[in-house]
PDB file of C-alpha atoms and ligand atoms in Angstrom:
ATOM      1  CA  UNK R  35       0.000   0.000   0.000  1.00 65.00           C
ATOM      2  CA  UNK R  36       1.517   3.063  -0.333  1.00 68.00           C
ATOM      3  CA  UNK R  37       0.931   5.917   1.557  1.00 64.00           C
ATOM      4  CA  UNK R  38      -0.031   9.604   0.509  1.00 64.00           C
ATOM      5  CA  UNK R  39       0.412  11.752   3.880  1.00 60.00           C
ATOM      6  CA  UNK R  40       0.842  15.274   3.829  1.00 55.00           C
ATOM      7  CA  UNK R  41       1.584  16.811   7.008  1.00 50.00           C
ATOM      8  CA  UNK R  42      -0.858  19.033   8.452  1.00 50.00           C
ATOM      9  CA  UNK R  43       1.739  21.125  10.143  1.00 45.00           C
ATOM     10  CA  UNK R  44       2.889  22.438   6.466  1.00 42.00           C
ATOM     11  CA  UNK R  45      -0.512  23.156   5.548  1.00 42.00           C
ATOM     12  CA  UNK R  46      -0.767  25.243   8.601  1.00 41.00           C
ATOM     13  CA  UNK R  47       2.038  27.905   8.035  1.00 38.00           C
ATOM     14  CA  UNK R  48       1.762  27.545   4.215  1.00 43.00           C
ATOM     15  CA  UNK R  49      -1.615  28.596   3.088  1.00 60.00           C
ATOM     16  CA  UNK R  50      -1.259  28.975  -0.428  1.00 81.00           C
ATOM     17  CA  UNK R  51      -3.072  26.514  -3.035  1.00 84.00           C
ATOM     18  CA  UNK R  52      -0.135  25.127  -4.458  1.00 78.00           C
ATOM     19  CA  UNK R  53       0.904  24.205  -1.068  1.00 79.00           C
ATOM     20  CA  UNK R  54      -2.547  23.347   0.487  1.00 89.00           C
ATOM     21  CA  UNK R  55      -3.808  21.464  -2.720  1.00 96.00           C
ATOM     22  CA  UNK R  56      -2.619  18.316  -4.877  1.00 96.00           C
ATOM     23  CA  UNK R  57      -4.016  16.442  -7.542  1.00 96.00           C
ATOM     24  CA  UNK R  58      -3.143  13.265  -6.750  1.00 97.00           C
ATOM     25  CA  UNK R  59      -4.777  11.745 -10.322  1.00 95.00           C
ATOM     26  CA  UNK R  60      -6.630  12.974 -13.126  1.00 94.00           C
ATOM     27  CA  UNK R  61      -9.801  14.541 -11.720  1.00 96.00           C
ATOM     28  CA  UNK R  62      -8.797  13.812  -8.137  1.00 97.00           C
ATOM     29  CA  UNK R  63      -8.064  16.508  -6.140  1.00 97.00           C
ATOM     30  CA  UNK R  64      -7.107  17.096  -2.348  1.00 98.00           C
ATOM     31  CA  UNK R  65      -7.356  20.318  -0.636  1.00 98.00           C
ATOM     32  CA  UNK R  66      -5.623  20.279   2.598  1.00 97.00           C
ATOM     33  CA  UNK R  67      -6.859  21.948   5.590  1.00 97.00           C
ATOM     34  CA  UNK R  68      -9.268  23.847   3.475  1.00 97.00           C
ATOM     35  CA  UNK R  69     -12.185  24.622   5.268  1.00 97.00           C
ATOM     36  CA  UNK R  70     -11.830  27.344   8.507  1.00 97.00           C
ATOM     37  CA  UNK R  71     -12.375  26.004  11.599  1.00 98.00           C
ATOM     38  CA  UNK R  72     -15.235  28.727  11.596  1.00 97.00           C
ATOM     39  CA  UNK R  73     -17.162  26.826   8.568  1.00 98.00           C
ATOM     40  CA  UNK R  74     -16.240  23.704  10.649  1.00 98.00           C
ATOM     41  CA  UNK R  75     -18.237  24.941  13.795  1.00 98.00           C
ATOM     42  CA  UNK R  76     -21.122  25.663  11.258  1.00 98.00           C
ATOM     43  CA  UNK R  77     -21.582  22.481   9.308  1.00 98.00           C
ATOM     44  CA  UNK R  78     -21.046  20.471  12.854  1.00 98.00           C
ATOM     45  CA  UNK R  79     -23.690  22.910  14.753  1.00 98.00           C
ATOM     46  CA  UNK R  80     -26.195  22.050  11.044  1.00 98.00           C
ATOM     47  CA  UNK R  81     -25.316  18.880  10.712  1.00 98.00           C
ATOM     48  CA  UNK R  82     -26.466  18.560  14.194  1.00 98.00           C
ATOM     49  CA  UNK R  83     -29.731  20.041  13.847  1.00 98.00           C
ATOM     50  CA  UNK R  84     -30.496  18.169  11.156  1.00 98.00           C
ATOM     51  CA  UNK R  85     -29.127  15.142  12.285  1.00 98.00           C
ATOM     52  CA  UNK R  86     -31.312  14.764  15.521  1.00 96.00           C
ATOM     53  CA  UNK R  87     -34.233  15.991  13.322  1.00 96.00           C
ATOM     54  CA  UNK R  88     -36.950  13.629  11.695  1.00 96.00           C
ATOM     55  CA  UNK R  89     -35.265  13.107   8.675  1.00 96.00           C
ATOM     56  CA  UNK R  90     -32.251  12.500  10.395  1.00 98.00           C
ATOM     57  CA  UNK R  91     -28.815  10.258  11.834  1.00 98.00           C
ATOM     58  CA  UNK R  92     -29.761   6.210  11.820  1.00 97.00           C
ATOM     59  CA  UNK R  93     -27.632   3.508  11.231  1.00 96.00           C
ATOM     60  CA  UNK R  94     -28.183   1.880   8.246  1.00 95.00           C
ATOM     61  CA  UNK R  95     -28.140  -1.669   6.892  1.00 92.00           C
ATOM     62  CA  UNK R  96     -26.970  -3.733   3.579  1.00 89.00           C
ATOM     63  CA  UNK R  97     -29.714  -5.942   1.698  1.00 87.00           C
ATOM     64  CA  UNK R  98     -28.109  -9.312   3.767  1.00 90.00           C
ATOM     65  CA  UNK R  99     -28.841  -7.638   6.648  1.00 89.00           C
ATOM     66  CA  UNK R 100     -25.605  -6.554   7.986  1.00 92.00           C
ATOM     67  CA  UNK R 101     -25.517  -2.611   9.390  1.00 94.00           C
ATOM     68  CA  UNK R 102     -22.810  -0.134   8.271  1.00 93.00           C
ATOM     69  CA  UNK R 103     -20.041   1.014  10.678  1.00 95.00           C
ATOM     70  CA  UNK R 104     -21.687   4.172  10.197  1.00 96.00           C
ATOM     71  CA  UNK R 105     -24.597   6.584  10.910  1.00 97.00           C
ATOM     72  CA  UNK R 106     -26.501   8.541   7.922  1.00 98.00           C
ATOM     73  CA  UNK R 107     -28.455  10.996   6.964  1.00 98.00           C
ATOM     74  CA  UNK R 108     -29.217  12.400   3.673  1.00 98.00           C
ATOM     75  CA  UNK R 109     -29.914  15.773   2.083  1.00 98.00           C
ATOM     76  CA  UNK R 110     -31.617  16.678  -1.102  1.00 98.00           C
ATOM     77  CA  UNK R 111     -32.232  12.910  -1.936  1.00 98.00           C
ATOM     78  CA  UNK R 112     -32.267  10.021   0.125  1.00 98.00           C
ATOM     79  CA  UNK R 113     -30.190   7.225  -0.846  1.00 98.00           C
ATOM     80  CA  UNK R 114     -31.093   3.636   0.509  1.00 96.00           C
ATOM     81  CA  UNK R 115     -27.636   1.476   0.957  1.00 94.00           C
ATOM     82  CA  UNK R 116     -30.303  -1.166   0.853  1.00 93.00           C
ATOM     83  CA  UNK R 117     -31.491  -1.177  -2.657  1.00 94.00           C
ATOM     84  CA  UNK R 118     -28.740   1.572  -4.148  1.00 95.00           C
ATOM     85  CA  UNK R 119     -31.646   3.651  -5.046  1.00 97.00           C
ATOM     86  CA  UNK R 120     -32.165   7.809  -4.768  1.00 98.00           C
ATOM     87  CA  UNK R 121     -35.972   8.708  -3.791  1.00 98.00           C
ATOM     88  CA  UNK R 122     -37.419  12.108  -2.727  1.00 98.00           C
ATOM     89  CA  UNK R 123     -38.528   9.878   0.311  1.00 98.00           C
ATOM     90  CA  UNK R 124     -36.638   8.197   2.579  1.00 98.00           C
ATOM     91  CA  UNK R 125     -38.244   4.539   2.373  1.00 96.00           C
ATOM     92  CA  UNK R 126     -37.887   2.930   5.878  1.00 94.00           C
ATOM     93  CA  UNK R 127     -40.142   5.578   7.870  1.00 96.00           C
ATOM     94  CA  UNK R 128     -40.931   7.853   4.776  1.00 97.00           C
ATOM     95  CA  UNK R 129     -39.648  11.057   5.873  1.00 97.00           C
ATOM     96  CA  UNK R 130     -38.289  14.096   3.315  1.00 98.00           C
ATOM     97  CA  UNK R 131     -35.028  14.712   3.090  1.00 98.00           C
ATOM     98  CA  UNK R 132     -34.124  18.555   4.379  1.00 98.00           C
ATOM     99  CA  UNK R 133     -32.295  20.431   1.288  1.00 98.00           C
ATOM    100  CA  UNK R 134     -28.478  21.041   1.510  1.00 98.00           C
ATOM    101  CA  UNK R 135     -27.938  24.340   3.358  1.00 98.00           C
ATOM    102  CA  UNK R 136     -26.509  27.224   0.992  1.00 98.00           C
ATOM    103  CA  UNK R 137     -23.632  27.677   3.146  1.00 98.00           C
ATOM    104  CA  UNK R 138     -22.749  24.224   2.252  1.00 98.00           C
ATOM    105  CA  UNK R 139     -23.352  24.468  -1.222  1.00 98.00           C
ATOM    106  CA  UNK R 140     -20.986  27.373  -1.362  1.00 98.00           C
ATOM    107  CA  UNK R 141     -18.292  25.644   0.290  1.00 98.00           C
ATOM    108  CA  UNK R 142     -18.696  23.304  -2.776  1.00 98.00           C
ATOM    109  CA  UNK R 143     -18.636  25.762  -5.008  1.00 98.00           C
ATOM    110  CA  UNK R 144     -15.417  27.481  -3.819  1.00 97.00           C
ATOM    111  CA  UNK R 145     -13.371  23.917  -3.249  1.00 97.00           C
ATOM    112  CA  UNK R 146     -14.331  23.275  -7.332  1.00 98.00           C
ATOM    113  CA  UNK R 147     -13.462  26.943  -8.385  1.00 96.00           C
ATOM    114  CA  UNK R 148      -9.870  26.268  -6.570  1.00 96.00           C
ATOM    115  CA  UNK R 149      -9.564  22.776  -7.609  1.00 97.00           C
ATOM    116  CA  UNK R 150      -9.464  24.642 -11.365  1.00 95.00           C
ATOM    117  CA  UNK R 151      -7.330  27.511 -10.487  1.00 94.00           C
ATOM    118  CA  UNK R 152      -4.974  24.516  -9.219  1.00 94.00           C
ATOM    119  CA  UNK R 153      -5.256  22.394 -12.153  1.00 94.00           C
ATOM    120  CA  UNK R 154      -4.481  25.225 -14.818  1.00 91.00           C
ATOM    121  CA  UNK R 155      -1.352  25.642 -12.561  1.00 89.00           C
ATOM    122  CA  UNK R 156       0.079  22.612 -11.817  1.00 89.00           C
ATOM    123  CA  UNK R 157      -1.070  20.566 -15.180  1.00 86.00           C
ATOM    124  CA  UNK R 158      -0.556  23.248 -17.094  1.00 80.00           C
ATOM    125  CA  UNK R 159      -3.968  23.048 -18.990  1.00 84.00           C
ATOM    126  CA  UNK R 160      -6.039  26.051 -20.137  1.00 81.00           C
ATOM    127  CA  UNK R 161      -9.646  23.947 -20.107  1.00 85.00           C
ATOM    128  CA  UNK R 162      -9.277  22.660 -16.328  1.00 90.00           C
ATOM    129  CA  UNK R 163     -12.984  21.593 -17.111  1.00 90.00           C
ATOM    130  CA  UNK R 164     -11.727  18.758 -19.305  1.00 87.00           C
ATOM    131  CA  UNK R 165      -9.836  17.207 -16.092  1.00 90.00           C
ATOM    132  CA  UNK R 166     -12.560  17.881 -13.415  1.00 96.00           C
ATOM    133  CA  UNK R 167     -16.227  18.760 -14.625  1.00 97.00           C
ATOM    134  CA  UNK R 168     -17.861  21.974 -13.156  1.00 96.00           C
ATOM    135  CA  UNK R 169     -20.878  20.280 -10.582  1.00 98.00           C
ATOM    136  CA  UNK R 170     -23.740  21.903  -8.746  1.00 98.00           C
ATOM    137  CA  UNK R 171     -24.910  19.374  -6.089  1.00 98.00           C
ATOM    138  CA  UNK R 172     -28.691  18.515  -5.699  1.00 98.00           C
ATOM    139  CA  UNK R 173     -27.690  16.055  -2.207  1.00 98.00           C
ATOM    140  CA  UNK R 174     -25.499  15.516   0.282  1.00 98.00           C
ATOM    141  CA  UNK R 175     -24.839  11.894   2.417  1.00 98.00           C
ATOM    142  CA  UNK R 176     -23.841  12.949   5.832  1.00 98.00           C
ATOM    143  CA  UNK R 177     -21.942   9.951   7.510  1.00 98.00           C
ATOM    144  CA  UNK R 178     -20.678   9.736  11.096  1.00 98.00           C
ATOM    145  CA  UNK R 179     -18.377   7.410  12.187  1.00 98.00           C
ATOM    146  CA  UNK R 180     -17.974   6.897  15.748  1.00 96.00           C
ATOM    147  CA  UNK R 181     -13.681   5.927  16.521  1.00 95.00           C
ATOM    148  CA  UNK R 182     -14.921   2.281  15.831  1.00 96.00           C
ATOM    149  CA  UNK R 183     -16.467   3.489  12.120  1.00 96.00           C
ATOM    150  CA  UNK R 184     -15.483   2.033   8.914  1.00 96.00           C
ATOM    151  CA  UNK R 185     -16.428   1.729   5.388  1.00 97.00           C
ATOM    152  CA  UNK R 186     -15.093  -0.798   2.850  1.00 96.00           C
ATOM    153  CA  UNK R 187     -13.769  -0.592  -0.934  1.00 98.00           C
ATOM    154  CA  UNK R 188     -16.703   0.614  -3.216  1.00 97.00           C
ATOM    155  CA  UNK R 189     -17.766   2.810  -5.875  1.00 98.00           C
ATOM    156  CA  UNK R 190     -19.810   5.705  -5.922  1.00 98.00           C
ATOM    157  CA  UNK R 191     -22.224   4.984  -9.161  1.00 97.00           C
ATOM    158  CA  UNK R 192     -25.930   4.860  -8.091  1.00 98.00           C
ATOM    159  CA  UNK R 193     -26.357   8.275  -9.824  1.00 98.00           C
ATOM    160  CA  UNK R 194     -27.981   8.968 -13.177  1.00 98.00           C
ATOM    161  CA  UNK R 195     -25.851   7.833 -16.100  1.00 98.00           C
ATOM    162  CA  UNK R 196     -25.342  11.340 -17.304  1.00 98.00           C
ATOM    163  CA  UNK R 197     -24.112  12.273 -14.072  1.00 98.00           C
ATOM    164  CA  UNK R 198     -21.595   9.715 -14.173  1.00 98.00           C
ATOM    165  CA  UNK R 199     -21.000   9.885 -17.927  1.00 97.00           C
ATOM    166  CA  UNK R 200     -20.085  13.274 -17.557  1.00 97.00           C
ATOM    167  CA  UNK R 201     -17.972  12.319 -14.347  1.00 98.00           C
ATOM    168  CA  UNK R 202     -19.809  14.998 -12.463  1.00 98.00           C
ATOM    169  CA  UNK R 203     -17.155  14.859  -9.279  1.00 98.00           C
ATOM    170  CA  UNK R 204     -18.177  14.199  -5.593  1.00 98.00           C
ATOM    171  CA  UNK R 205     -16.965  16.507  -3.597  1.00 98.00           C
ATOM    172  CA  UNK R 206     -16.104  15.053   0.071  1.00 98.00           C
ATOM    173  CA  UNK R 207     -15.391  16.640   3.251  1.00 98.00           C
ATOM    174  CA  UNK R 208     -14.053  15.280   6.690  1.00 98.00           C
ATOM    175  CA  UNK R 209     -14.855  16.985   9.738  1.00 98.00           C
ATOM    176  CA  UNK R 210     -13.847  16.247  13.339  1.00 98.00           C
ATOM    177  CA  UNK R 211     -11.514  13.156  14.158  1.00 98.00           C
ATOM    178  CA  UNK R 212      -9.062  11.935  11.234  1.00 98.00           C
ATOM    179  CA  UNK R 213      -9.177   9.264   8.860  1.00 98.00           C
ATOM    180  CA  UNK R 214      -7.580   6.707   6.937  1.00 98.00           C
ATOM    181  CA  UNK R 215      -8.874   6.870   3.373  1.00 98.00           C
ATOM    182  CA  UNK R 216      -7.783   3.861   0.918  1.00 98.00           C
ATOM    183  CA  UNK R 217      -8.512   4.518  -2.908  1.00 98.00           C
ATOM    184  CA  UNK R 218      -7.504   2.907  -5.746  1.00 98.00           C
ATOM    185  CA  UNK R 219      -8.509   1.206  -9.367  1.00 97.00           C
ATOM    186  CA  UNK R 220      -9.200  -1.774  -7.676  1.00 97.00           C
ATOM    187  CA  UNK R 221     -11.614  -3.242  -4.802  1.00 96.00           C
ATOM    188  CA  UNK R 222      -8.276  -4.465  -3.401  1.00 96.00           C
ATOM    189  CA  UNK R 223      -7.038  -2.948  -0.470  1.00 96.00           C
ATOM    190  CA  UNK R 224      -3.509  -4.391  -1.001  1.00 96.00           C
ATOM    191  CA  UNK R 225      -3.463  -2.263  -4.378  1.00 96.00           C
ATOM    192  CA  UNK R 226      -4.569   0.716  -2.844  1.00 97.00           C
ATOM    193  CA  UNK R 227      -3.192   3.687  -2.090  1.00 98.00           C
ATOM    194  CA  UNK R 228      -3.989   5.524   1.484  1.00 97.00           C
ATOM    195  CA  UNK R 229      -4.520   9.036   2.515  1.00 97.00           C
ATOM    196  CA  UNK R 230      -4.613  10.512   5.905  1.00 98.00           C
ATOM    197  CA  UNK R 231      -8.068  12.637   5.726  1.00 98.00           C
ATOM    198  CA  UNK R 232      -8.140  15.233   8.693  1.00 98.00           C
ATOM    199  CA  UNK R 233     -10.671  18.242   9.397  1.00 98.00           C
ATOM    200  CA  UNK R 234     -11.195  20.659   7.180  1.00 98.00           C
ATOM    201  CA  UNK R 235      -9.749  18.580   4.278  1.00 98.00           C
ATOM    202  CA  UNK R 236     -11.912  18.518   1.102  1.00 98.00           C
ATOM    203  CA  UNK R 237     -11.460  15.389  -1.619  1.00 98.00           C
ATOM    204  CA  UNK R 238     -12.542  15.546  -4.891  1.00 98.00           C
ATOM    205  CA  UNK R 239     -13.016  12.625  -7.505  1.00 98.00           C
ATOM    206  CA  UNK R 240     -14.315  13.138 -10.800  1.00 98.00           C
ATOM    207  CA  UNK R 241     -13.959  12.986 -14.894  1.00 97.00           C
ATOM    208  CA  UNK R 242     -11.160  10.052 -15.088  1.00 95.00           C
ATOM    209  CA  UNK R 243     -11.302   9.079 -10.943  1.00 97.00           C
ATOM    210  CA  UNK R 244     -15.433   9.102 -10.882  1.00 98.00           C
ATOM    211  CA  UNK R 245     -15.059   5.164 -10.525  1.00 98.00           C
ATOM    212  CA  UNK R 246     -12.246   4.857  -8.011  1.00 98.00           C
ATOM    213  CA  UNK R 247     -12.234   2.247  -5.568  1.00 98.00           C
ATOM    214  CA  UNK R 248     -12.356   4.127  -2.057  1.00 98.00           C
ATOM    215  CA  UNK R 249     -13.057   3.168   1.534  1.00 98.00           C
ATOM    216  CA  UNK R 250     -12.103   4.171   5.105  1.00 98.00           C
ATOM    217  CA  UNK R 251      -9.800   1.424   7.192  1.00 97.00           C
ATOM    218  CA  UNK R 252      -9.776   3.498  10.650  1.00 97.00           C
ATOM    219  CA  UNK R 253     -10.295   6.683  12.668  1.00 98.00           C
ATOM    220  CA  UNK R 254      -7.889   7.878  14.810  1.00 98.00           C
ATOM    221  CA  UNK R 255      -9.282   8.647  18.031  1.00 98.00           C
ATOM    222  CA  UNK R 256      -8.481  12.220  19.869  1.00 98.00           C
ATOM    223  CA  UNK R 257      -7.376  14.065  16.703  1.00 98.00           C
ATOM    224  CA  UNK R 258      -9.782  16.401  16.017  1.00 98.00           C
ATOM    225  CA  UNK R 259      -9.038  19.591  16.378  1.00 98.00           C
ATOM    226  CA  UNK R 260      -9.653  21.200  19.979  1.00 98.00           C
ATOM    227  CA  UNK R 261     -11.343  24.986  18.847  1.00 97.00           C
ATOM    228  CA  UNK R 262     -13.530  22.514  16.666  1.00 98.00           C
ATOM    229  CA  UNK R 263     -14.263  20.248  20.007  1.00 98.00           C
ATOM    230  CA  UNK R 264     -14.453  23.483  22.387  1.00 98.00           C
ATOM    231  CA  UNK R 265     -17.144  25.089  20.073  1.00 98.00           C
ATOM    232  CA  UNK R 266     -19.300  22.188  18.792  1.00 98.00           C
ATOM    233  CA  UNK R 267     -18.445  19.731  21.953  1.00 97.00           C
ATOM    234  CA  UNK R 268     -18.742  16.919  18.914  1.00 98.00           C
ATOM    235  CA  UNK R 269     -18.878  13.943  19.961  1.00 97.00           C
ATOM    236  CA  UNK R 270     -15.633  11.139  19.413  1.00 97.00           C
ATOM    237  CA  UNK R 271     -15.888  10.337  15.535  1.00 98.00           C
ATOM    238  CA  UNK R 272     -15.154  12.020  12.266  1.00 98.00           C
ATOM    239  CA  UNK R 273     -18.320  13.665  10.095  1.00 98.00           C
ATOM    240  CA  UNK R 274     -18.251  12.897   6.412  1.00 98.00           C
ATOM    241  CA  UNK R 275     -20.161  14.910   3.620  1.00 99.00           C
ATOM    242  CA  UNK R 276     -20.299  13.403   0.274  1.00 98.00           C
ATOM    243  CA  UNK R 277     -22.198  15.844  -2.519  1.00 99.00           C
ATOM    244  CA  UNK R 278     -22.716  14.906  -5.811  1.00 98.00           C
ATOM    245  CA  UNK R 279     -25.139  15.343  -8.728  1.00 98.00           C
ATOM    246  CA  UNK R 280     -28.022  13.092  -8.650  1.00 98.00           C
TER     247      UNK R 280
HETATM  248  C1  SIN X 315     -18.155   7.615   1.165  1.00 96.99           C
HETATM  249  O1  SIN X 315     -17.458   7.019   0.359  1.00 96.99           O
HETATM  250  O2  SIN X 315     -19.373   7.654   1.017  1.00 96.99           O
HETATM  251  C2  SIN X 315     -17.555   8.285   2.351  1.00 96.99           C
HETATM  252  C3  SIN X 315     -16.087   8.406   2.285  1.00 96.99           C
HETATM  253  C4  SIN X 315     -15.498   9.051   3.517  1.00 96.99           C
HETATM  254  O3  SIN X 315     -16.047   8.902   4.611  1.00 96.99           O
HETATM  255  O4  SIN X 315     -14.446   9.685   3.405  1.00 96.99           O
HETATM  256 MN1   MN X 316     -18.341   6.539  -1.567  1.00 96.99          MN
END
């Protein structure tokens, strides 16, 4: 396995792009340390409303029965890990998903417009579009994973075939305790390749990477950051935001 760890501590003093951001592939793109703890305190404080709301955190289970290692919630559509499908309704007790909060959305909106500005740097291209699609996201999966939380090697493609066709990106961000993050072409985590996945980091796959293989192997308990604990009081865990184009 080889591992893909950037320091946090040179993200801290150097705040630039080029030194905050990497593509690691075609259309994958990691933005380290991106979000302000600020924006942090804000999604946490939402994501908490929301999440002990009606239409909001339970743990969810595969077709065979077995549960995730991981609570959810949707926004904008509701996807069921049960039968891979989107609805407008979440099936199991038939609530509505909330929508995605603007603040969110613009948080999205700003890691893609610097994901570009990167790309035309570093790649040297002048159409940064052709490497990572532009993508306006109509939901959001909210996961929290407790220190004991895991997810295995899998694909994101239960949205529409022009979505993915176009490799409309999914744009992820990690909140709260760190993470190890495995991706790679294969569902084999031998082949893959592993990324350390702290708060405020955003994640981007798209265009060539829509397909990777990706997964989380562990959290790594007592590692979020303390003005995030101090101001949210967030519980042990790491919060996960996935948005994509349905
Ligand atoms: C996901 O693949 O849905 C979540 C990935 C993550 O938690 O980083
Ligand atoms: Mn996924």
């Amino acid at each position: 396995m080889n591992k893909i760890w950037v320091p946090k501590e040179q993200c801290d003093v150097a705040n630039s792009l080029e030194e905050t951001g990497q593509v690691l592939r075609p259309g994958m793109v990691l933005l380290k340390n991106y979000i302000p703890i600020s924006e942090q305190v804000n999604i946490v404080k939402k994501c908490r409303e929301l999440g002990l709301g009606p239409s909001g955190f339970y743990r969810p289970g595969y077709k065979d029965g077995a549960k995730l290692r991981l609570f959810m919630m949707c926004l904008g559509l509701d996807w069921d890990p049960q039968t891979r499908a989107y609805a407008q309704i979440r099936p199991h007790d038939n609530v509505v998903p909330p929508d995605i909060p603007s603040h969110f959305s613009s948080v999205v909106a700003r890691s893609l417009e610097d994901s570009h500005r990167l790309i035309k740097k570093v790649m040297d291209v002048t159409d940064a579009d052709d490497m990572l699609p532009k993508m306006s996201p109509d939901l959001c999966i909210v996961n929290f994973y407790t220190t004991n939380g895991r997810l295995g090697l899998h694909q994101d493609r239960d949205e529409t075939d022009d979505s993915l066709r176009k490799g409309l990106p999914v744009v992820s961000m990690s909140i709260g305790d760190s993470a190890e993050f495995l991706y790679g072409n294969q569902r084999d985590v031998e082949k893959a390749d592993s990324l350390m996945l702290e708060s405020g980091d955003v994640l981007i796959f798209g265009a060539e990477s829509r397909h990777i293989f990706h997964g989380v192997t562990n959290i790594f308990p007592r590692t979020a950051p303390h003005g995030l604990l101090e101001k949210t009081g967030l519980l042990p865990g790491r919060l996960n935001l996935t948005f994509r184009k349905y």
